[in-house]
PDB file of C-alpha atoms in Angstrom:
ATOM      1  CA  MET P   1       8.975 -39.706  -1.443  1.00 81.00           C
ATOM      2  CA  VAL P   2       9.395 -36.553   0.331  1.00 94.00           C
ATOM      3  CA  GLU P   3       8.190 -33.136  -0.823  1.00 97.00           C
ATOM      4  CA  VAL P   4       8.532 -29.719   0.239  1.00 98.00           C
ATOM      5  CA  GLU P   5       6.893 -26.943  -0.820  1.00 98.00           C
ATOM      6  CA  ILE P   6       7.243 -22.992  -0.806  1.00 98.00           C
ATOM      7  CA  GLU P   7       4.340 -21.131  -1.399  1.00 98.00           C
ATOM      8  CA  TYR P   8       6.044 -17.674  -1.525  1.00 98.00           C
ATOM      9  CA  CYS P   9       2.861 -14.675  -1.595  1.00 98.00           C
ATOM     10  CA  VAL P  10       5.895 -12.213  -4.987  1.00 98.00           C
ATOM     11  CA  PRO P  11       4.020  -9.089  -5.216  1.00 97.00           C
ATOM     12  CA  CYS P  12       4.351  -8.318  -1.762  1.00 97.00           C
ATOM     13  CA  GLY P  13       8.303  -9.052  -2.300  1.00 97.00           C
ATOM     14  CA  PHE P  14       8.671 -12.777  -0.227  1.00 98.00           C
ATOM     15  CA  ARG P  15      11.145 -14.055  -3.200  1.00 98.00           C
ATOM     16  CA  GLU P  16      14.566 -13.870  -1.473  1.00 97.00           C
ATOM     17  CA  ARG P  17      12.625 -15.225   2.269  1.00 97.00           C
ATOM     18  CA  ALA P  18      12.046 -18.568   0.193  1.00 98.00           C
ATOM     19  CA  LEU P  19      15.001 -18.471  -1.046  1.00 98.00           C
ATOM     20  CA  ASP P  20      16.153 -18.171   2.776  1.00 98.00           C
ATOM     21  CA  VAL P  21      14.045 -20.933   3.511  1.00 98.00           C
ATOM     22  CA  GLU P  22      15.028 -23.124   0.513  1.00 98.00           C
ATOM     23  CA  ARG P  23      18.750 -22.490   1.016  1.00 98.00           C
ATOM     24  CA  ALA P  24      18.271 -23.262   5.245  1.00 98.00           C
ATOM     25  CA  ILE P  25      16.682 -26.741   4.710  1.00 98.00           C
ATOM     26  CA  LEU P  26      19.031 -28.268   2.057  1.00 97.00           C
ATOM     27  CA  ASN P  27      21.718 -27.390   3.919  1.00 96.00           C
ATOM     28  CA  GLY P  28      19.804 -29.819   6.720  1.00 92.00           C
ATOM     29  CA  VAL P  29      17.630 -32.198   5.030  1.00 94.00           C
ATOM     30  CA  GLU P  30      18.565 -32.134   1.114  1.00 92.00           C
ATOM     31  CA  GLN P  31      19.434 -36.273   2.247  1.00 93.00           C
ATOM     32  CA  ASN P  32      16.488 -37.106   3.552  1.00 94.00           C
ATOM     33  CA  LEU P  33      14.035 -34.971   0.066  1.00 96.00           C
ATOM     34  CA  ASP P  34      13.097 -35.837  -2.923  1.00 96.00           C
ATOM     35  CA  ARG P  35      11.659 -32.335  -3.892  1.00 97.00           C
ATOM     36  CA  MET P  36      12.396 -29.041  -3.126  1.00 97.00           C
ATOM     37  CA  SER P  37       9.792 -26.640  -5.133  1.00 98.00           C
ATOM     38  CA  LEU P  38       9.443 -22.900  -4.758  1.00 98.00           C
ATOM     39  CA  VAL P  39       5.440 -22.293  -5.351  1.00 98.00           C
ATOM     40  CA  MET P  40       4.787 -18.765  -6.683  1.00 98.00           C
ATOM     41  CA  GLY P  41       1.000 -17.734  -5.226  1.00 97.00           C
ATOM     42  CA  ASP P  42      -0.212 -14.049  -4.698  1.00 97.00           C
ATOM     43  CA  HIS P  43      -2.650 -11.949  -1.519  1.00 97.00           C
ATOM     44  CA  GLY P  44       0.407 -12.406   1.474  1.00 97.00           C
ATOM     45  CA  VAL P  45       1.105 -16.047   1.793  1.00 98.00           C
ATOM     46  CA  PHE P  46       3.897 -17.457   3.094  1.00 98.00           C
ATOM     47  CA  ASN P  47       4.009 -21.349   4.016  1.00 98.00           C
ATOM     48  CA  VAL P  48       5.769 -24.216   3.891  1.00 98.00           C
ATOM     49  CA  ARG P  49       5.025 -28.054   2.917  1.00 98.00           C
ATOM     50  CA  VAL P  50       5.886 -31.596   3.684  1.00 98.00           C
ATOM     51  CA  ASP P  51       4.035 -33.413   2.268  1.00 97.00           C
ATOM     52  CA  GLY P  52       1.620 -31.253   1.715  1.00 97.00           C
ATOM     53  CA  ARG P  53       0.359 -30.896   5.108  1.00 97.00           C
ATOM     54  CA  THR P  54       2.130 -27.187   6.461  1.00 98.00           C
ATOM     55  CA  VAL P  55       4.786 -26.613   8.605  1.00 97.00           C
ATOM     56  CA  TYR P  56       5.394 -23.072   8.601  1.00 98.00           C
ATOM     57  CA  ASP P  57       2.188 -20.582   7.786  1.00 98.00           C
ATOM     58  CA  LYS P  58       2.783 -16.916   7.109  1.00 97.00           C
ATOM     59  CA  ASP P  59      -0.303 -16.111   8.607  1.00 96.00           C
ATOM     60  CA  GLU P  60      -0.247 -18.243  11.948  1.00 97.00           C
ATOM     61  CA  ASP P  61       3.375 -19.128  12.516  1.00 96.00           C
ATOM     62  CA  GLU P  62       6.064 -16.007  13.962  1.00 95.00           C
ATOM     63  CA  PHE P  63       9.205 -16.534  11.040  1.00 96.00           C
ATOM     64  CA  ASP P  64      11.543 -18.896  12.041  1.00 97.00           C
ATOM     65  CA  VAL P  65      14.053 -19.980   9.656  1.00 97.00           C
ATOM     66  CA  ASP P  66      16.146 -21.819  12.345  1.00 97.00           C
ATOM     67  CA  ASP P  67      12.333 -23.171  13.841  1.00 97.00           C
ATOM     68  CA  ILE P  68      10.746 -24.088   9.881  1.00 97.00           C
ATOM     69  CA  VAL P  69      13.762 -26.058   9.286  1.00 97.00           C
ATOM     70  CA  ARG P  70      12.833 -28.455  12.757  1.00 97.00           C
ATOM     71  CA  GLU P  71       9.618 -28.255  11.341  1.00 97.00           C
ATOM     72  CA  VAL P  72      10.704 -30.060   8.475  1.00 97.00           C
ATOM     73  CA  ARG P  73      13.234 -32.764   9.946  1.00 96.00           C
ATOM     74  CA  SER P  74      10.331 -33.584  12.182  1.00 95.00           C
ATOM     75  CA  GLN P  75       7.998 -34.523   9.644  1.00 94.00           C
ATOM     76  CA  LEU P  76      10.854 -36.973   8.154  1.00 90.00           C
TER      77      LEU P  76
END
């Protein structure tokens, strides 16, 4: 079972960014996923995880939707 989780900061207004990433991942690899979830957070968080492994962290990586989708795909 492959699970993708997008955790985003609600007070920061990252919901649209999270929805854009979710849409891009679903368009690219939906057939390979068992579960996709959005997790509301705070304190500036924006992370994407595949089966618990972080593939994107706003504090460490430059935001690029295509790169995030490639990282997710590489974990499948």
